[in-house]
mmCIF file of C-alpha atoms in Angstrom:
data_model
loop_
_atom_site.group_PDB
_atom_site.id
_atom_site.type_symbol
_atom_site.label_atom_id
_atom_site.label_comp_id
_atom_site.label_asym_id
_atom_site.label_seq_id
_atom_site.Cartn_x
_atom_site.Cartn_y
_atom_site.Cartn_z
ATOM 1 C CA MET A 1 104.515 61.708 106.287
ATOM 2 C CA PHE A 2 104.277 64.811 104.030
ATOM 3 C CA VAL A 3 100.737 64.622 102.891
ATOM 4 C CA GLU A 4 99.373 63.577 106.393
ATOM 5 C CA LYS A 5 101.023 66.412 108.209
ATOM 6 C CA TYR A 6 100.790 69.209 105.780
ATOM 7 C CA ILE A 7 97.611 68.156 103.623
ATOM 8 C CA LYS A 8 95.314 65.759 105.572
ATOM 9 C CA GLU A 9 95.707 67.176 109.063
ATOM 10 C CA PRO A 10 95.093 70.971 107.860
ATOM 11 C CA PHE A 11 92.011 69.714 106.459
ATOM 12 C CA LYS A 12 90.905 67.893 109.477
ATOM 13 C CA TYR A 13 91.769 71.000 111.453
ATOM 14 C CA ALA A 14 89.493 73.336 109.327
ATOM 15 C CA MET A 15 86.711 70.916 109.607
ATOM 16 C CA SER A 16 86.872 70.724 113.410
ATOM 17 C CA ASP A 17 84.370 73.234 114.073
ATOM 18 C CA TRP A 18 81.972 74.250 111.288
ATOM 19 C CA LYS A 19 80.485 76.830 113.174
ATOM 20 C CA LYS A 20 83.679 78.944 113.347
ATOM 21 C CA ILE A 21 84.177 78.542 109.614
ATOM 22 C CA PHE A 22 80.368 79.704 109.203
ATOM 23 C CA VAL A 23 81.399 82.939 111.152
ATOM 24 C CA GLY A 24 84.558 83.626 109.002
ATOM 25 C CA GLY A 25 82.537 82.976 105.834
ATOM 26 C CA VAL A 26 79.864 85.399 106.919
ATOM 27 C CA PHE A 27 82.571 87.967 107.490
ATOM 28 C CA GLY A 28 83.917 87.499 104.046
ATOM 29 C CA LEU A 29 80.131 87.707 102.855
ATOM 30 C CA MET A 30 79.574 91.015 104.401
ATOM 31 C CA TYR A 31 82.207 92.690 102.032
ATOM 32 C CA MET A 32 82.084 90.550 99.018
ATOM 33 C CA LEU A 33 78.257 90.683 98.469
ATOM 34 C CA PRO A 34 78.160 94.449 98.056
ATOM 35 C CA SER A 35 81.260 94.261 95.790
ATOM 36 C CA GLN A 36 79.454 91.561 93.715
ATOM 37 C CA VAL A 37 75.904 93.251 93.448
ATOM 38 C CA PHE A 38 77.525 96.766 92.779
ATOM 39 C CA ASP A 39 79.527 94.948 89.988
ATOM 40 C CA ALA A 40 76.183 93.399 88.458
ATOM 41 C CA MET A 41 74.242 96.655 88.833
ATOM 42 C CA LEU A 42 77.039 98.172 86.828
ATOM 43 C CA ARG A 43 77.088 95.699 83.944
ATOM 44 C CA ALA A 44 73.213 95.762 83.975
ATOM 45 C CA ASN A 45 72.956 99.524 83.647
ATOM 46 C CA ASN A 46 76.155 99.926 81.635
ATOM 47 C CA HIS A 47 76.882 103.332 83.362
ATOM 48 C CA VAL A 48 80.059 103.853 81.540
ATOM 49 C CA GLN A 49 78.762 103.926 77.922
ATOM 50 C CA ASN A 50 75.607 106.016 79.248
ATOM 51 C CA MET A 51 77.993 108.354 80.331
ATOM 52 C CA GLU A 52 80.019 108.602 77.458
ATOM 53 C CA SER A 53 76.801 109.100 75.180
ATOM 54 C CA SER A 54 75.149 111.432 77.298
ATOM 55 C CA ALA A 55 75.293 115.160 76.337
ATOM 56 C CA SER A 56 75.174 116.397 79.893
ATOM 57 C CA PHE A 57 77.439 114.744 82.375
ATOM 58 C CA ASP A 58 75.312 113.507 85.614
ATOM 59 C CA TYR A 59 77.599 114.073 88.621
ATOM 60 C CA SER A 60 74.998 112.683 91.150
ATOM 61 C CA ILE A 61 75.832 109.159 89.379
ATOM 62 C CA LEU A 62 79.548 109.611 90.005
ATOM 63 C CA LEU A 63 78.904 110.771 93.600
ATOM 64 C CA GLY A 64 76.643 107.649 93.959
ATOM 65 C CA LEU A 65 79.305 105.269 92.694
ATOM 66 C CA LEU A 66 81.919 106.742 94.670
ATOM 67 C CA GLY A 67 79.804 106.390 98.073
ATOM 68 C CA VAL A 68 79.066 102.882 97.170
ATOM 69 C CA PHE A 69 82.852 102.229 96.392
ATOM 70 C CA ALA A 70 83.806 103.761 99.667
ATOM 71 C CA LEU A 71 81.489 101.527 101.478
ATOM 72 C CA ILE A 72 82.824 98.330 100.093
ATOM 73 C CA ILE A 73 86.421 99.658 100.752
ATOM 74 C CA PHE A 74 85.179 100.337 104.777
ATOM 75 C CA LEU A 75 83.652 96.829 104.844
ATOM 76 C CA SER A 76 86.324 95.236 103.288
ATOM 77 C CA ILE A 77 89.005 96.706 106.071
ATOM 78 C CA ILE A 78 86.649 96.097 108.953
ATOM 79 C CA PHE A 79 85.561 92.578 108.210
ATOM 80 C CA GLY A 80 88.904 91.600 106.246
ATOM 81 C CA SER A 81 90.688 92.592 109.412
ATOM 82 C CA LEU A 82 88.920 90.288 111.486
ATOM 83 C CA GLN A 83 89.539 87.334 109.170
ATOM 84 C CA TYR A 84 93.310 87.965 108.867
ATOM 85 C CA GLY A 85 93.299 88.551 112.755
ATOM 86 C CA TYR A 86 91.865 85.219 113.105
ATOM 87 C CA TYR A 87 94.406 83.663 110.538
ATOM 88 C CA MET A 88 97.134 85.175 112.365
ATOM 89 C CA LYS A 89 95.523 83.830 115.741
ATOM 90 C CA LEU A 90 95.325 80.293 114.411
ATOM 91 C CA ALA A 91 98.951 80.539 113.258
ATOM 92 C CA LYS A 92 100.226 81.651 116.474
ATOM 93 C CA ASN A 93 98.026 78.874 118.284
ATOM 94 C CA THR A 94 99.663 76.242 115.894
ATOM 95 C CA VAL A 95 103.224 77.200 116.593
ATOM 96 C CA GLU A 96 102.949 77.582 120.205
ATOM 97 C CA SER A 97 100.628 74.618 121.130
ATOM 98 C CA TYR A 98 99.702 72.992 118.196
ATOM 99 C CA ASP A 99 95.939 72.931 118.878
ATOM 100 C CA THR A 100 93.487 70.356 117.063
ATOM 101 C CA GLN A 101 90.651 72.673 117.394
ATOM 102 C CA LEU A 102 89.933 76.044 115.655
ATOM 103 C CA PRO A 103 90.362 78.861 117.881
ATOM 104 C CA GLU A 104 87.402 80.783 119.378
ATOM 105 C CA TRP A 105 85.971 83.913 117.823
ATOM 106 C CA GLU A 106 86.695 86.014 120.686
ATOM 107 C CA GLY A 107 88.773 89.025 121.698
ATOM 108 C CA TRP A 108 87.536 91.177 118.778
ATOM 109 C CA TYR A 109 89.759 94.039 119.227
ATOM 110 C CA ASP A 110 92.921 92.006 119.247
ATOM 111 C CA LEU A 111 91.692 90.391 116.171
ATOM 112 C CA PHE A 112 90.929 93.505 114.197
ATOM 113 C CA LYS A 113 94.058 95.199 115.362
ATOM 114 C CA LYS A 114 96.315 92.213 114.360
ATOM 115 C CA GLY A 115 94.339 92.189 110.854
ATOM 116 C CA ILE A 116 95.073 95.924 110.755
ATOM 117 C CA MET A 117 98.713 95.426 111.374
ATOM 118 C CA PHE A 118 98.674 92.556 108.777
ATOM 119 C CA TYR A 119 97.438 94.839 106.062
ATOM 120 C CA ILE A 120 99.956 97.712 107.096
ATOM 121 C CA GLY A 121 102.846 95.191 107.033
ATOM 122 C CA SER A 122 101.751 93.530 103.664
ATOM 123 C CA LEU A 123 101.517 96.769 102.204
ATOM 124 C CA LEU A 124 105.014 97.868 103.347
ATOM 125 C CA LEU A 125 106.484 94.464 102.184
ATOM 126 C CA ALA A 126 104.988 94.926 98.786
ATOM 127 C CA LEU A 127 106.379 98.442 98.455
ATOM 128 C CA ILE A 128 109.701 97.321 99.537
ATOM 129 C CA VAL A 129 109.786 94.344 96.928
ATOM 130 C CA PHE A 130 108.010 95.989 93.848
ATOM 131 C CA LEU A 131 108.384 99.897 93.838
ATOM 132 C CA PRO A 132 111.992 99.796 93.134
ATOM 133 C CA PHE A 133 111.385 97.502 90.174
ATOM 134 C CA ILE A 134 108.627 99.587 88.875
ATOM 135 C CA ILE A 135 110.610 102.606 89.199
ATOM 136 C CA ILE A 136 113.867 101.218 87.435
ATOM 137 C CA ALA A 137 111.680 99.433 84.752
ATOM 138 C CA SER A 138 109.856 102.611 84.170
ATOM 139 C CA ILE A 139 113.003 104.661 83.704
ATOM 140 C CA ILE A 140 114.682 102.125 81.364
ATOM 141 C CA GLY A 141 111.430 101.718 79.382
ATOM 142 C CA TYR A 142 111.142 105.622 78.810
ATOM 143 C CA GLY A 143 114.819 105.597 77.820
ATOM 144 C CA ILE A 144 114.238 102.816 75.261
ATOM 145 C CA TYR A 145 110.953 104.633 74.048
ATOM 146 C CA LEU A 146 112.818 107.676 73.351
ATOM 147 C CA ILE A 147 115.336 105.538 70.948
ATOM 148 C CA GLY A 148 112.358 104.823 68.790
ATOM 149 C CA ILE A 149 112.865 101.065 67.970
ATOM 150 C CA PRO A 150 109.520 99.460 68.283
ATOM 151 C CA LEU A 151 111.010 96.021 68.145
ATOM 152 C CA LEU A 152 113.349 96.936 71.060
ATOM 153 C CA LEU A 153 110.495 98.001 73.091
ATOM 154 C CA ILE A 154 108.465 94.906 72.281
ATOM 155 C CA ILE A 155 111.309 92.815 73.700
ATOM 156 C CA TYR A 156 111.784 94.929 76.666
ATOM 157 C CA PHE A 157 108.113 94.568 77.564
ATOM 158 C CA PHE A 158 108.069 90.991 77.402
ATOM 159 C CA ALA A 159 111.618 90.771 79.586
ATOM 160 C CA VAL A 160 109.969 93.197 82.219
ATOM 161 C CA LEU A 161 106.932 90.931 82.274
ATOM 162 C CA GLY A 162 108.943 87.928 82.694
ATOM 163 C CA ALA A 163 111.031 89.555 85.473
ATOM 164 C CA TYR A 164 107.708 90.752 87.126
ATOM 165 C CA LEU A 165 106.231 87.355 87.184
ATOM 166 C CA LEU A 166 109.488 85.889 88.725
ATOM 167 C CA ILE A 167 109.599 88.657 91.300
ATOM 168 C CA ALA A 168 105.956 87.846 92.158
ATOM 169 C CA LEU A 169 106.454 84.268 92.463
ATOM 170 C CA LEU A 170 109.361 84.840 94.894
ATOM 171 C CA TYR A 171 107.376 87.276 96.744
ATOM 172 C CA MET A 172 104.482 84.839 97.271
ATOM 173 C CA PHE A 173 106.972 82.274 98.647
ATOM 174 C CA TYR A 174 108.401 84.948 100.947
ATOM 175 C CA PHE A 175 104.933 86.182 101.958
ATOM 176 C CA TYR A 176 103.185 83.266 103.563
ATOM 177 C CA LEU A 177 106.130 82.194 105.745
ATOM 178 C CA ALA A 178 106.827 85.929 106.811
ATOM 179 C CA SER A 179 102.971 86.175 107.583
ATOM 180 C CA VAL A 180 103.295 83.279 109.954
ATOM 181 C CA ASN A 181 106.353 84.737 111.467
ATOM 182 C CA PHE A 182 104.589 88.097 111.953
ATOM 183 C CA ALA A 183 101.713 86.248 113.827
ATOM 184 C CA ASN A 184 104.316 84.904 116.391
ATOM 185 C CA VAL A 185 106.930 87.658 116.694
ATOM 186 C CA GLY A 186 105.008 90.857 115.771
ATOM 187 C CA PHE A 187 105.149 93.284 113.188
ATOM 188 C CA LYS A 188 109.007 92.947 112.736
ATOM 189 C CA GLY A 189 108.136 89.413 111.634
ATOM 190 C CA PHE A 190 107.526 90.496 107.979
ATOM 191 C CA PHE A 191 110.944 92.214 107.639
ATOM 192 C CA GLU A 192 113.191 89.569 109.140
ATOM 193 C CA PHE A 193 114.417 88.557 105.611
ATOM 194 C CA LYS A 194 117.416 86.681 106.702
ATOM 195 C CA LYS A 195 115.433 84.612 108.935
ATOM 196 C CA VAL A 196 112.579 83.818 106.841
ATOM 197 C CA ILE A 197 114.745 83.010 103.845
ATOM 198 C CA GLU A 198 116.821 80.590 106.179
ATOM 199 C CA LEU A 199 113.637 78.627 106.798
ATOM 200 C CA MET A 200 112.752 78.033 103.355
ATOM 201 C CA SER A 201 113.575 74.612 101.693
ATOM 202 C CA LEU A 202 112.570 72.661 98.681
ATOM 203 C CA LYS A 203 109.788 71.191 100.812
ATOM 204 C CA TYR A 204 108.395 74.504 101.528
ATOM 205 C CA LEU A 205 108.384 75.411 97.951
ATOM 206 C CA VAL A 206 106.516 72.289 96.960
ATOM 207 C CA LEU A 207 103.993 72.968 99.946
ATOM 208 C CA VAL A 208 103.249 76.432 98.664
ATOM 209 C CA ILE A 209 102.785 75.390 95.362
ATOM 210 C CA LEU A 210 100.425 72.610 96.636
ATOM 211 C CA MET A 211 98.446 75.068 98.648
ATOM 212 C CA GLY A 212 98.176 77.287 95.634
ATOM 213 C CA ILE A 213 96.875 74.899 93.380
ATOM 214 C CA PHE A 214 94.239 73.811 96.163
ATOM 215 C CA VAL A 215 93.208 77.394 96.783
ATOM 216 C CA MET A 216 92.916 78.117 93.008
ATOM 217 C CA THR A 217 90.907 74.993 92.554
ATOM 218 C CA MET A 218 88.448 75.667 95.449
ATOM 219 C CA THR A 219 88.092 79.226 94.055
ATOM 220 C CA PHE A 220 87.371 78.106 90.822
ATOM 221 C CA ILE A 221 84.890 75.454 91.566
ATOM 222 C CA ALA A 222 83.160 78.082 94.061
ATOM 223 C CA SER A 223 83.082 80.682 91.225
ATOM 224 C CA LEU A 224 81.854 78.514 88.556
ATOM 225 C CA PRO A 225 78.109 78.496 89.191
ATOM 226 C CA GLY A 226 78.127 82.249 89.471
ATOM 227 C CA MET A 227 80.333 82.728 86.286
ATOM 228 C CA VAL A 228 77.795 80.539 84.228
ATOM 229 C CA MET A 229 74.878 82.620 85.573
ATOM 230 C CA LYS A 230 76.604 85.908 84.889
ATOM 231 C CA PHE A 231 77.179 84.821 81.355
ATOM 232 C CA ILE A 232 73.668 83.947 80.830
ATOM 233 C CA GLY A 233 72.756 87.277 82.439
ATOM 234 C CA VAL A 234 75.071 89.213 80.183
ATOM 235 C CA MET A 235 73.818 87.737 76.960
ATOM 236 C CA ALA A 236 70.324 87.963 77.872
ATOM 237 C CA HIS A 237 70.653 91.434 79.196
ATOM 238 C CA ASN A 238 68.813 90.307 82.368
ATOM 239 C CA THR A 239 69.279 92.518 85.637
ATOM 240 C CA PRO A 240 67.719 89.992 88.110
ATOM 241 C CA ILE A 241 69.827 86.834 86.763
ATOM 242 C CA LEU A 242 72.809 89.213 87.051
ATOM 243 C CA ILE A 243 72.056 90.164 90.766
ATOM 244 C CA ILE A 244 71.478 86.425 91.472
ATOM 245 C CA SER A 245 74.811 85.174 90.137
ATOM 246 C CA ALA A 246 76.437 87.979 92.268
ATOM 247 C CA ILE A 247 74.835 86.602 95.232
ATOM 248 C CA ILE A 248 75.784 83.030 94.615
ATOM 249 C CA THR A 249 79.034 83.967 93.837
ATOM 250 C CA SER A 250 79.413 85.908 97.115
ATOM 251 C CA ILE A 251 78.061 83.264 99.166
ATOM 252 C CA LEU A 252 80.104 80.451 97.797
ATOM 253 C CA MET A 253 83.313 82.258 97.343
ATOM 254 C CA SER A 254 83.171 83.850 100.891
ATOM 255 C CA PHE A 255 82.754 80.331 102.714
ATOM 256 C CA ALA A 256 85.228 78.303 100.297
ATOM 257 C CA GLY A 257 87.840 81.120 100.513
ATOM 258 C CA PHE A 258 87.749 81.106 104.372
ATOM 259 C CA PHE A 259 88.022 77.494 104.454
ATOM 260 C CA ALA A 260 90.818 77.357 101.882
ATOM 261 C CA SER A 261 92.723 80.127 104.009
ATOM 262 C CA VAL A 262 92.385 78.218 107.157
ATOM 263 C CA VAL A 263 93.732 75.064 105.512
ATOM 264 C CA LEU A 264 96.534 77.057 104.004
ATOM 265 C CA TYR A 265 97.767 78.791 107.050
ATOM 266 C CA ARG A 266 97.504 75.796 109.215
ATOM 267 C CA SER A 267 99.768 74.180 106.633
ATOM 268 C CA ILE A 268 102.252 76.844 106.606
ATOM 269 C CA SER A 269 102.259 77.092 110.355
ATOM 270 C CA THR A 270 102.948 73.450 110.857
ATOM 271 C CA TYR A 271 105.902 73.925 108.438
ATOM 272 C CA TYR A 272 107.049 77.127 110.308
ATOM 273 C CA LYS A 273 107.055 75.285 113.617
ATOM 274 C CA GLU A 274 108.812 72.404 112.321
ATOM 275 C CA LYS A 275 111.796 74.558 110.868
ATOM 276 C CA MET A 276 111.879 76.854 113.826
ATOM 277 C CA GLN A 277 112.694 73.765 116.057
ATOM 278 C CA GLU A 278 115.223 72.408 113.582
ATOM 279 C CA LYS A 279 116.956 75.797 113.269
ATOM 280 C CA GLY A 280 117.000 76.123 117.320
ATOM 281 C CA TYR A 281 114.662 79.267 117.356
ATOM 282 C CA LEU A 282 112.105 77.435 119.431
#
């Protein structure tokens, strides 16, 4: 029952219309390709070392790099917002009607607006969770540094690292369920801590872990051909190979990433709908 409902069905759902998956993959490609090619060009030309070894600093290079970086950020916001707006649309459709077909790519303004709100909510949630930890850890760490005992500082470093990983793990468990809650109740859905935590269970934790393994596996497989080519290009100092590897990585990662995200949000949304019914919220 678990595998059928939360694993097999989301896969069937994601494969219900490959044209819609293709559109989402293209949107991902629109911002991933410039980023990957930009990275490949930096590696090929080794700008950083050239700047450090040059007697006169060429500010035009810096301005050019900043311009390309700004373009990548802009494209990421535009097309990433459309993607996340779509994820939230399918999450809402799953909870409300449990459609067996992927939603249409329509209502572009609503998709974009929902995606922007998703980004803002995610950022605020991350600040609420991580900023106090960072501030407190930094203050304590500075105090230990002033004491001047290296061994104590090393122990503290690993303690902070362990605490951070634990908080990041708990944040991940909360985040996906809160995202689906956001898709259904609006912006406040990110911050309904009591409600979201009540919806969690051992089954949910297992589900997130399995989905995490699935997403990481797909990402690794999709990135493997590009990684091999990039390694060859770096070893051979061959710019065309580096650029080709960037293109291949961008194409495979864009489509695999979108498909995996659709499966993930369908699975989490199915669980959310079930628990909401159990708790009497629906």
